[in-house]
Tab-separated table of C-alpha atoms and ligand atoms in Angstrom:
chain	number	residue	atom	x	y	z
A	1	MET	CA	-10.385	-3.044	-1.874
A	2	LEU	CA	-13.851	-2.807	-0.340
A	3	GLY	CA	-14.389	-6.540	-0.104
A	4	GLY	CA	-16.429	-7.066	-3.257
A	5	GLY	CA	-18.239	-3.759	-3.644
A	6	ILE	CA	-19.583	-0.738	-1.843
A	7	VAL	CA	-21.797	-1.774	1.058
A	8	ALA	CA	-25.029	0.220	1.383
A	9	GLY	CA	-24.868	2.624	4.301
A	10	SER	CA	-21.132	2.220	4.772
A	11	VAL	CA	-18.773	5.099	5.501
A	12	VAL	CA	-15.337	5.037	3.884
A	13	LEU	CA	-12.555	7.386	4.944
A	14	LEU	CA	-9.953	8.037	2.236
A	15	THR	CA	-6.831	9.724	3.522
A	16	GLY	CA	-3.419	10.639	2.167
A	17	GLU	CA	-0.793	13.337	1.897
A	18	PRO	CA	-1.716	16.668	0.323
A	19	GLY	CA	-1.826	16.398	-3.466
A	20	VAL	CA	-1.633	12.600	-3.576
A	21	GLY	CA	-4.875	12.351	-5.549
A	22	LYS	CA	-7.753	11.950	-3.080
A	23	SER	CA	-10.102	14.371	-4.839
A	24	THR	CA	-9.166	12.834	-8.182
A	25	LEU	CA	-10.014	9.319	-7.022
A	26	LEU	CA	-13.288	10.426	-5.417
A	27	LEU	CA	-14.374	12.203	-8.578
A	28	GLN	CA	-13.559	9.109	-10.632
A	29	ILE	CA	-15.601	6.973	-8.213
A	30	ALA	CA	-18.481	9.445	-8.534
A	31	GLU	CA	-18.310	9.132	-12.308
A	32	HIS	CA	-18.600	5.348	-12.093
A	33	LEU	CA	-21.740	5.462	-9.944
A	34	ALA	CA	-23.589	8.496	-11.255
A	35	SER	CA	-26.076	8.405	-14.116
A	36	GLU	CA	-29.185	10.212	-15.255
A	37	ASP	CA	-31.285	8.398	-12.647
A	38	ASP	CA	-28.647	8.010	-9.945
A	39	ALA	CA	-27.326	11.189	-8.415
A	40	VAL	CA	-23.999	11.418	-6.616
A	41	MET	CA	-23.610	14.400	-4.323
A	42	TYR	CA	-20.056	15.770	-4.157
A	43	VAL	CA	-19.715	18.141	-1.225
A	44	THR	CA	-16.652	20.318	-1.567
A	45	GLY	CA	-15.409	22.471	1.254
A	46	GLU	CA	-11.911	22.924	-0.114
A	47	GLU	CA	-12.355	23.754	-3.761
A	48	SER	CA	-14.822	25.942	-5.602
A	49	PRO	CA	-17.288	24.292	-8.013
A	50	HIS	CA	-15.276	25.865	-10.808
A	51	GLN	CA	-12.090	24.112	-9.673
A	52	VAL	CA	-13.923	20.792	-9.449
A	53	LYS	CA	-15.254	21.390	-12.932
A	54	LEU	CA	-11.789	22.117	-14.291
A	55	ARG	CA	-10.552	18.850	-12.841
A	56	SER	CA	-13.477	16.895	-14.231
A	57	GLN	CA	-12.827	18.385	-17.675
A	58	ARG	CA	-9.189	17.358	-17.475
A	59	LEU	CA	-10.220	13.835	-16.428
A	60	GLY	CA	-12.748	13.659	-19.259
A	61	ILE	CA	-15.681	13.287	-16.867
A	62	PRO	CA	-18.855	14.818	-18.355
A	63	GLY	CA	-20.449	14.832	-14.907
A	64	GLN	CA	-23.884	13.465	-15.791
A	65	GLY	CA	-25.660	12.938	-12.448
A	66	ILE	CA	-22.875	14.426	-10.317
A	67	PHE	CA	-24.043	17.323	-8.171
A	68	ILE	CA	-21.448	19.640	-6.691
A	69	LEU	CA	-22.322	21.240	-3.377
A	70	PRO	CA	-19.894	23.904	-2.144
A	71	GLU	CA	-20.809	23.868	1.527
A	72	SER	CA	-19.209	23.258	4.879
A	73	ASP	CA	-22.118	23.611	7.268
A	74	ILE	CA	-23.172	20.093	8.264
A	75	ASP	CA	-26.831	20.967	8.879
A	76	THR	CA	-27.176	22.488	5.416
A	77	ILE	CA	-25.361	19.519	3.863
A	78	LEU	CA	-27.704	17.009	5.522
A	79	GLU	CA	-30.745	19.010	4.411
A	80	LYS	CA	-29.536	18.999	0.811
A	81	LEU	CA	-28.755	15.306	0.988
A	82	ASP	CA	-32.299	14.625	2.209
A	83	ASP	CA	-33.691	16.667	-0.701
A	84	CYS	CA	-31.445	15.126	-3.359
A	85	ARG	CA	-31.569	11.475	-2.183
A	86	PRO	CA	-28.328	10.528	-3.953
A	87	VAL	CA	-27.042	6.967	-4.394
A	88	MET	CA	-23.795	8.090	-2.819
A	89	ALA	CA	-22.419	11.126	-1.017
A	90	ILE	CA	-18.819	12.312	-1.122
A	91	VAL	CA	-17.460	14.846	1.351
A	92	ASP	CA	-14.145	16.490	0.456
A	93	SER	CA	-12.915	16.905	3.131
A	94	ILE	CA	-14.201	15.991	6.594
A	95	GLN	CA	-11.812	18.571	8.106
A	96	THR	CA	-13.596	21.478	6.401
A	97	LEU	CA	-16.992	20.726	7.966
A	98	HIS	CA	-18.394	22.644	10.885
A	99	CYS	CA	-21.556	22.386	12.900
A	100	ARG	CA	-23.239	25.239	14.685
A	101	GLU	CA	-23.544	23.506	18.055
A	102	ALA	CA	-19.820	22.889	18.554
A	103	SER	CA	-18.139	26.203	19.242
A	104	SER	CA	-14.576	25.447	18.128
A	105	GLY	CA	-13.298	26.193	14.592
A	106	PRO	CA	-13.476	23.939	11.491
A	107	GLY	CA	-10.985	21.069	11.576
A	108	SER	CA	-10.966	20.948	15.379
A	109	VAL	CA	-11.429	17.612	17.100
A	110	ALA	CA	-14.935	18.442	18.339
A	111	GLN	CA	-16.112	19.651	14.923
A	112	VAL	CA	-14.739	16.678	12.995
A	113	ARG	CA	-16.173	14.200	15.494
A	114	GLU	CA	-19.619	15.777	15.495
A	115	SER	CA	-19.751	16.128	11.702
A	116	GLY	CA	-18.514	12.568	11.258
A	117	LEU	CA	-21.172	11.237	13.631
A	118	ARG	CA	-23.962	13.073	11.824
A	119	LEU	CA	-22.828	11.833	8.417
A	120	MET	CA	-22.577	8.312	9.711
A	121	HIS	CA	-26.055	8.494	11.129
A	122	TRP	CA	-27.316	9.775	7.787
A	123	ALA	CA	-25.551	6.973	5.896
A	124	LYS	CA	-26.977	4.243	8.150
A	125	THR	CA	-30.545	5.563	8.186
A	126	ASN	CA	-30.655	6.146	4.417
A	127	HIS	CA	-28.667	3.003	3.450
A	128	THR	CA	-26.495	5.224	1.313
A	129	PRO	CA	-22.697	5.051	1.226
A	130	VAL	CA	-20.674	8.105	2.217
A	131	PHE	CA	-17.043	8.595	1.185
A	132	LEU	CA	-14.989	11.077	3.182
A	133	ALA	CA	-11.682	12.599	2.190
A	134	GLY	CA	-9.446	13.135	5.213
A	135	HIS	CA	-6.203	14.939	5.884
A	136	VAL	CA	-3.196	13.259	7.463
A	137	THR	CA	-1.020	14.528	10.284
A	138	LYS	CA	2.745	14.997	9.991
A	139	ASP	CA	3.429	11.452	11.115
A	140	GLY	CA	0.939	9.989	8.645
A	141	GLY	CA	-2.088	9.317	10.881
A	142	VAL	CA	-5.610	10.501	10.163
A	143	ALA	CA	-5.959	14.134	11.257
A	144	GLY	CA	-8.680	14.894	13.774
A	145	PRO	CA	-10.048	12.690	16.513
A	146	ARG	CA	-8.910	9.100	16.761
A	147	VAL	CA	-12.547	8.176	17.199
A	148	LEU	CA	-13.137	8.989	13.518
A	149	GLU	CA	-11.219	5.841	12.579
A	150	HIS	CA	-13.340	3.786	14.987
A	151	MET	CA	-16.587	5.254	13.675
A	152	VAL	CA	-16.162	4.656	9.967
A	153	ASP	CA	-16.374	1.228	8.337
A	154	VAL	CA	-13.291	1.467	6.137
A	155	VAL	CA	-10.103	3.497	6.489
A	156	THR	CA	-7.995	3.562	3.367
A	157	TYR	CA	-4.740	5.384	2.579
A	158	LEU	CA	-3.626	6.571	-0.804
A	159	GLU	CA	0.163	6.635	-0.862
A	160	ALA	CA	2.677	7.894	-3.370
A	161	GLN	CA	6.206	6.664	-3.816
A	162	ASP	CA	8.813	9.375	-3.505
A	163	ALA	CA	9.005	10.867	-6.965
A	164	GLY	CA	7.087	8.448	-9.127
A	165	SER	CA	3.614	8.362	-10.517
A	166	TYR	CA	2.517	5.169	-8.754
A	167	ARG	CA	-0.202	5.442	-6.154
A	168	ILE	CA	-0.906	2.582	-3.782
A	169	LEU	CA	-4.222	2.270	-2.003
A	170	ARG	CA	-4.109	0.350	1.266
A	171	ASN	CA	-6.807	-0.389	3.828
A	172	THR	CA	-5.928	-0.121	7.495
A	173	LYS	CA	-9.429	-1.058	8.550
A	174	ASN	CA	-12.260	-2.788	6.730
A	175	ARG	CA	-15.413	-4.075	8.408
A	176	PHE	CA	-16.536	-5.893	5.256
A	177	GLY	CA	-13.403	-7.391	3.790
A	178	SER	CA	-9.710	-8.007	3.966
A	179	THR	CA	-7.176	-5.334	4.838
A	180	SER	CA	-4.464	-7.085	2.870
A	181	GLU	CA	-5.767	-6.126	-0.573
A	182	ILE	CA	-3.996	-3.246	-2.236
A	183	GLY	CA	-4.847	-1.159	-5.281
A	184	VAL	CA	-2.070	-0.029	-7.591
A	185	PHE	CA	-2.626	3.010	-9.786
A	186	GLU	CA	-0.664	5.370	-11.921
A	187	MET	CA	-1.344	9.110	-11.812
A	188	THR	CA	-1.824	10.401	-15.332
A	189	GLY	CA	-3.154	13.618	-16.845
A	190	GLN	CA	-6.505	11.826	-17.170
A	191	GLY	CA	-6.545	10.788	-13.522
A	192	LEU	CA	-5.706	7.549	-11.749
A	193	ALA	CA	-5.345	4.570	-14.046
A	194	GLU	CA	-5.297	1.022	-12.734
A	195	VAL	CA	-2.007	-0.826	-13.097
A	196	ALA	CA	-3.367	-4.208	-14.120
A	197	ASP	CA	-0.108	-6.151	-13.722
A	198	PRO	CA	1.931	-4.470	-10.973
A	199	SER	CA	4.525	-7.307	-10.843
A	200	GLN	CA	5.268	-6.783	-14.511
A	201	ALA	CA	5.535	-3.014	-14.021
A	202	ILE	CA	7.962	-3.413	-11.103
A	203	ILE	CA	10.100	-5.995	-12.845
A	204	ALA	CA	10.239	-3.906	-16.027
A	205	GLN	CA	12.012	-1.147	-14.099
A	206	ARG	CA	14.899	-3.313	-12.911
A	207	TYR	CA	18.426	-2.847	-14.137
A	208	ARG	CA	20.534	-5.805	-15.136
A	209	GLU	CA	22.991	-7.244	-12.653
A	210	SER	CA	22.525	-4.857	-9.829
A	211	VAL	CA	24.403	-5.389	-6.578
A	212	GLY	CA	22.301	-5.626	-3.418
A	213	THR	CA	18.925	-6.418	-4.982
A	214	THR	CA	16.731	-9.508	-4.759
A	215	VAL	CA	13.214	-10.230	-5.904
A	216	VAL	CA	10.631	-11.822	-3.626
A	217	PRO	CA	7.103	-13.015	-4.420
A	218	VAL	CA	4.811	-11.705	-1.671
A	219	LEU	CA	1.083	-12.133	-1.146
A	220	GLN	CA	-1.064	-9.033	-0.934
A	221	GLY	CA	-4.653	-10.145	-0.564
A	222	ASN	CA	-5.627	-12.053	-3.686
A	223	ARG	CA	-2.564	-10.864	-5.541
A	224	THR	CA	0.960	-12.187	-5.705
A	225	LEU	CA	3.445	-9.399	-6.301
A	226	MET	CA	7.076	-9.692	-7.300
A	227	LEU	CA	8.763	-7.001	-5.239
A	228	GLU	CA	12.353	-5.885	-5.479
A	229	VAL	CA	14.215	-5.612	-2.182
A	230	GLN	CA	17.306	-3.399	-2.234
A	231	ALA	CA	20.017	-3.279	0.406
A	232	LEU	CA	23.049	-1.087	0.875
A	233	THR	CA	25.701	-1.864	3.448
A	234	SER	CA	28.626	0.418	4.127
A	235	PRO	CA	31.181	0.530	6.950
A	236	SER	CA	29.828	2.611	9.790
A	237	SER	CA	31.740	5.660	10.945
A	238	GLY	CA	29.711	6.162	14.118
A	239	PRO	CA	29.855	4.265	17.399
A	240	ALA	CA	26.516	2.555	16.710
A	241	PRO	CA	25.837	1.382	13.129
A	242	ARG	CA	22.613	2.713	11.615
A	243	ARG	CA	19.795	0.620	10.226
A	244	VAL	CA	17.205	2.234	7.986
A	245	GLY	CA	14.201	0.409	6.533
A	246	ASN	CA	11.827	1.765	3.891
A	247	GLY	CA	8.897	-0.532	3.299
A	248	VAL	CA	10.195	-3.099	5.797
A	249	ASP	CA	9.498	-3.359	9.493
A	250	TYR	CA	12.347	-1.812	11.469
A	251	ASN	CA	12.445	-4.474	14.179
A	252	ARG	CA	12.425	-7.206	11.555
A	253	LEU	CA	15.386	-5.491	9.909
A	254	LEU	CA	17.287	-5.406	13.214
A	255	MET	CA	16.552	-9.070	13.775
A	256	LEU	CA	17.611	-10.078	10.248
A	257	SER	CA	20.839	-8.063	10.510
A	258	ALA	CA	21.677	-9.855	13.745
A	259	VAL	CA	20.807	-13.292	12.383
A	260	GLY	CA	22.720	-12.602	9.154
A	261	ASN	CA	25.745	-11.602	11.184
A	262	LYS	CA	25.692	-14.470	13.628
A	263	ARG	CA	24.197	-17.388	11.686
A	264	GLY	CA	24.816	-16.343	8.104
A	265	ASN	CA	28.479	-15.601	8.738
A	266	LEU	CA	28.063	-12.111	7.278
A	267	GLY	CA	30.182	-9.351	8.800
A	268	LEU	CA	27.258	-7.001	9.332
A	269	ALA	CA	27.991	-5.832	12.863
A	270	GLY	CA	30.059	-2.776	11.904
A	271	GLN	CA	28.008	-1.855	8.857
A	272	ASP	CA	25.337	0.785	8.314
A	273	ILE	CA	22.441	-0.987	6.596
A	274	ILE	CA	19.715	0.541	4.466
A	275	VAL	CA	16.947	-1.671	3.092
A	276	SER	CA	14.218	-0.426	0.736
A	277	VAL	CA	11.433	-1.959	-1.265
A	278	ALA	CA	11.333	-0.519	-4.778
A	279	GLY	CA	8.272	1.336	-5.993
A	280	GLY	CA	7.005	2.422	-2.579
A	281	PHE	CA	5.599	-1.009	-1.745
A	282	ARG	CA	5.805	-2.684	1.672
A	283	VAL	CA	6.748	-6.209	2.620
A	284	ASP	CA	5.167	-7.240	5.888
A	285	GLU	CA	5.371	-10.984	5.416
A	286	PRO	CA	8.100	-13.075	7.066
A	287	ALA	CA	8.353	-14.720	3.629
A	288	ALA	CA	10.488	-11.741	2.593
A	289	ASP	CA	13.152	-12.456	5.257
A	290	LEU	CA	15.381	-14.526	3.007
A	291	ALA	CA	15.321	-11.966	0.193
A	292	ILE	CA	16.282	-9.201	2.622
A	293	VAL	CA	19.260	-11.134	3.973
A	294	LEU	CA	20.399	-12.133	0.478
A	295	ALA	CA	20.223	-8.499	-0.642
A	296	MET	CA	22.400	-7.518	2.349
A	297	ALA	CA	24.848	-10.341	1.571
A	298	SER	CA	25.073	-9.251	-2.072
A	299	SER	CA	25.814	-5.665	-1.089
A	300	LEU	CA	28.332	-6.765	1.509
A	301	CYS	CA	30.425	-8.793	-0.922
A	302	ASN	CA	29.725	-6.358	-3.763
A	303	ARG	CA	28.540	-9.088	-6.072
A	304	PRO	CA	25.185	-9.116	-7.866
A	305	LEU	CA	22.792	-12.015	-7.517
A	306	ARG	CA	21.572	-13.670	-10.702
A	307	PHE	CA	19.094	-11.457	-12.487
A	308	ASP	CA	16.638	-14.322	-12.960
A	309	LEU	CA	16.708	-15.344	-9.269
A	310	ALA	CA	13.771	-15.020	-6.879
A	311	ALA	CA	13.885	-16.035	-3.209
A	312	PHE	CA	11.478	-16.434	-0.332
A	313	GLY	CA	11.399	-17.999	3.121
A	314	GLU	CA	11.067	-17.042	6.748
A	315	VAL	CA	14.339	-16.846	8.678
A	316	SER	CA	14.320	-17.923	12.329
A	317	LEU	CA	16.579	-16.641	15.092
A	318	SER	CA	18.587	-19.834	14.843
A	319	GLY	CA	19.271	-19.202	11.154
A	320	GLU	CA	16.931	-21.882	9.799
A	321	VAL	CA	14.829	-21.168	6.738
A	322	ARG	CA	11.256	-21.912	7.776
A	323	PRO	CA	8.361	-22.932	5.511
A	324	THR	CA	6.215	-20.281	3.912
A	325	PRO	CA	2.501	-20.474	3.138
A	326	GLN	CA	1.366	-20.671	-0.507
A	327	ALA	CA	4.754	-21.614	-1.905
A	328	GLN	CA	3.298	-22.861	-5.197
A	329	ARG	CA	1.519	-19.556	-5.861
A	330	ARG	CA	4.788	-17.688	-5.341
A	331	VAL	CA	6.829	-20.000	-7.547
A	332	GLN	CA	4.213	-19.708	-10.276
A	333	GLU	CA	4.231	-15.910	-10.229
A	334	ALA	CA	8.046	-15.928	-10.445
A	335	SER	CA	7.864	-18.309	-13.379
A	336	ARG	CA	5.198	-16.208	-15.138
A	337	LEU	CA	7.509	-13.205	-15.027
A	338	GLY	CA	10.420	-15.068	-16.511
A	339	PHE	CA	12.414	-15.997	-13.414
A	340	SER	CA	14.181	-19.302	-13.925
A	341	LYS	CA	15.680	-19.898	-10.481
A	342	CYS	CA	14.123	-19.731	-7.049
A	343	ILE	CA	15.575	-20.302	-3.583
A	344	LEU	CA	12.902	-21.489	-1.164
A	345	PRO	CA	12.491	-23.433	2.086
A	346	ALA	CA	13.223	-27.176	1.994
A	347	ALA	CA	10.178	-27.669	4.207
A	348	ASN	CA	7.990	-26.522	1.282
A	349	GLN	CA	9.337	-29.200	-1.055
A	350	ASP	CA	6.239	-31.422	-0.894
A	351	GLN	CA	3.874	-28.599	-1.818
A	352	VAL	CA	5.642	-27.374	-4.925
A	353	ASN	CA	5.573	-28.632	-8.506
A	354	PRO	CA	8.307	-26.881	-10.418
A	355	PRO	CA	6.902	-25.000	-13.413
A	356	PRO	CA	8.645	-25.786	-16.736
A	357	GLY	CA	12.014	-24.053	-17.056
A	358	MET	CA	12.206	-23.200	-13.369
A	359	GLN	CA	15.066	-24.488	-11.218
A	360	LEU	CA	14.155	-24.729	-7.552
A	361	ASP	CA	16.852	-24.680	-4.854
A	362	PHE	CA	15.463	-25.937	-1.570
A	363	VAL	CA	17.429	-24.725	1.449
A	364	GLU	CA	17.357	-25.475	5.146
A	365	SER	CA	19.544	-22.743	6.572
A	366	LEU	CA	20.514	-19.176	5.973
A	367	HIS	CA	24.116	-20.212	5.515
A	368	GLU	CA	23.144	-22.654	2.787
A	369	SER	CA	20.997	-20.012	1.066
A	370	ILE	CA	23.863	-17.526	0.932
A	371	GLN	CA	26.132	-20.196	-0.507
A	372	THR	CA	23.538	-21.113	-3.117
A	373	ALA	CA	22.999	-17.498	-4.112
A	374	LEU	CA	26.549	-16.163	-3.899
A	375	GLY	CA	28.666	-19.267	-3.769
A	376	ASN	CA	31.158	-18.154	-1.148
A	377	PRO	CA	31.518	-20.157	2.009
A	378	GLU	CA	33.994	-17.812	3.723
A	379	ARG	CA	33.014	-14.994	5.978
A	380	LEU	CA	31.718	-12.127	3.842
A	381	SER	CA	32.563	-8.608	4.850
B	401	ATP	N1	-2.170	17.604	-15.741
B	401	ATP	C1	-1.807	16.696	-14.867
B	401	ATP	N2	-1.122	15.601	-15.249
B	401	ATP	C2	-0.752	14.655	-14.389
B	401	ATP	N3	-1.028	14.700	-13.082
B	401	ATP	C3	-1.702	15.752	-12.626
B	401	ATP	C4	-2.121	16.796	-13.466
B	401	ATP	N4	-2.770	17.714	-12.699
B	401	ATP	C5	-2.747	17.255	-11.457
B	401	ATP	N5	-2.107	16.074	-11.400
B	401	ATP	C6	-1.869	15.247	-10.222
B	401	ATP	O1	-2.952	15.350	-9.352
B	401	ATP	C7	-2.491	15.653	-8.045
B	401	ATP	C8	-3.517	16.458	-7.314
B	401	ATP	O2	-4.609	15.594	-7.103
B	401	ATP	P1	-5.762	15.902	-6.069
B	401	ATP	O3	-6.121	17.339	-6.104
B	401	ATP	O4	-6.809	14.883	-6.339
B	401	ATP	O5	-5.043	15.575	-4.707
B	401	ATP	P2	-5.653	15.671	-3.250
B	401	ATP	O6	-5.112	14.477	-2.507
B	401	ATP	O7	-7.113	15.856	-3.293
B	401	ATP	O8	-4.936	16.983	-2.711
B	401	ATP	P3	-5.380	17.940	-1.499
B	401	ATP	O9	-4.862	17.302	-0.263
B	401	ATP	O10	-4.673	19.199	-1.824
B	401	ATP	O11	-6.861	18.057	-1.560
B	401	ATP	C9	-1.219	16.410	-8.268
B	401	ATP	O12	-0.343	16.313	-7.168
B	401	ATP	C10	-0.647	15.695	-9.470
B	401	ATP	O13	0.039	14.524	-9.072
B	402	MG	MG1	-8.352	17.386	-2.640
């Protein structure tokens, strides 16, 4: 997530909804870095040292080398940091800090900006990394001044799916590495545990023969993930049909609905359409276009797609299926997880060697893809 490791003197802002697990993750990071000779300073402005201790006991963290500082005054914090000379400092959270010079209350824009600046200066002059926990606003942005996101080196979000125990860590900014890497964790009684094979975990939760679902191999940094796209279409009762996308870009969804209607011969115009990506993941790649349209087509004709089918390909406005980068990597991941059929762009044919037991259907158009997947040439509605 951090581009190969923690860069000395870098400042990382970890944000997320209340209760998502920020403090848990920070404490686990502290545990990894702290030792008898290497101190990690954990500044807590939100919880008492006793509460932090209770959590660390639950997580099974003995706390060797972790120093808890219950303090919110930035001058005092910097003094203690200078005394302690830790290998890393954690501040939970940036919104609780205040500095004497700025007159407004803790959490205000001026206070957060000033405290953030001071911590950054400390990190850079001491070549010591600082991790900050940060609150989010109602619409999901980092609370406090926008400039905080510009100041820090990395901004990362910890996200939870609606009711599940998965937590997904996503960078929105990284000065030292890619922003496309994600971390997938599960929240357990002992803290956040890495999900080593997220594709496998997602696929394991699928039901057999389910109408309106397709699986697409997408690239997330160095990983290839098999994500399940789900679509529900139902006749609209309002004057303007609704389109709702969870984990897909809304404008992309509008475009794909229009292309599916016009070029794919799907009767989508009078339908409400809801598209979701299972597990709280996001698909931002055009490679997921074909899977989204096939999921809509499956829902529309109320017929499931084959359970062992994966599909990928970019869909153009004219209804062509365009080539997709890294086709071989995607086909291989599908094959590894037991998929035996894949619909993919004809333009990728030269770059792909079919893995054993995998049938590849190369398609040129959306219309052809729908026929291949659902086998019905008539207008579907
Ligand atoms: N015994 C437990 N078993 C499993 N999960 C637990 C347990 N206790 C707490 N949790 C999980 O830990 C979460 C709280 O984590 P944490 O306090 O790290 O979140 P946070 O993001 O720091 O919250 P805040 O915004 O309030 O500071 C709970 O929402 C719950 O999911
Ligand atoms: Mg917390």
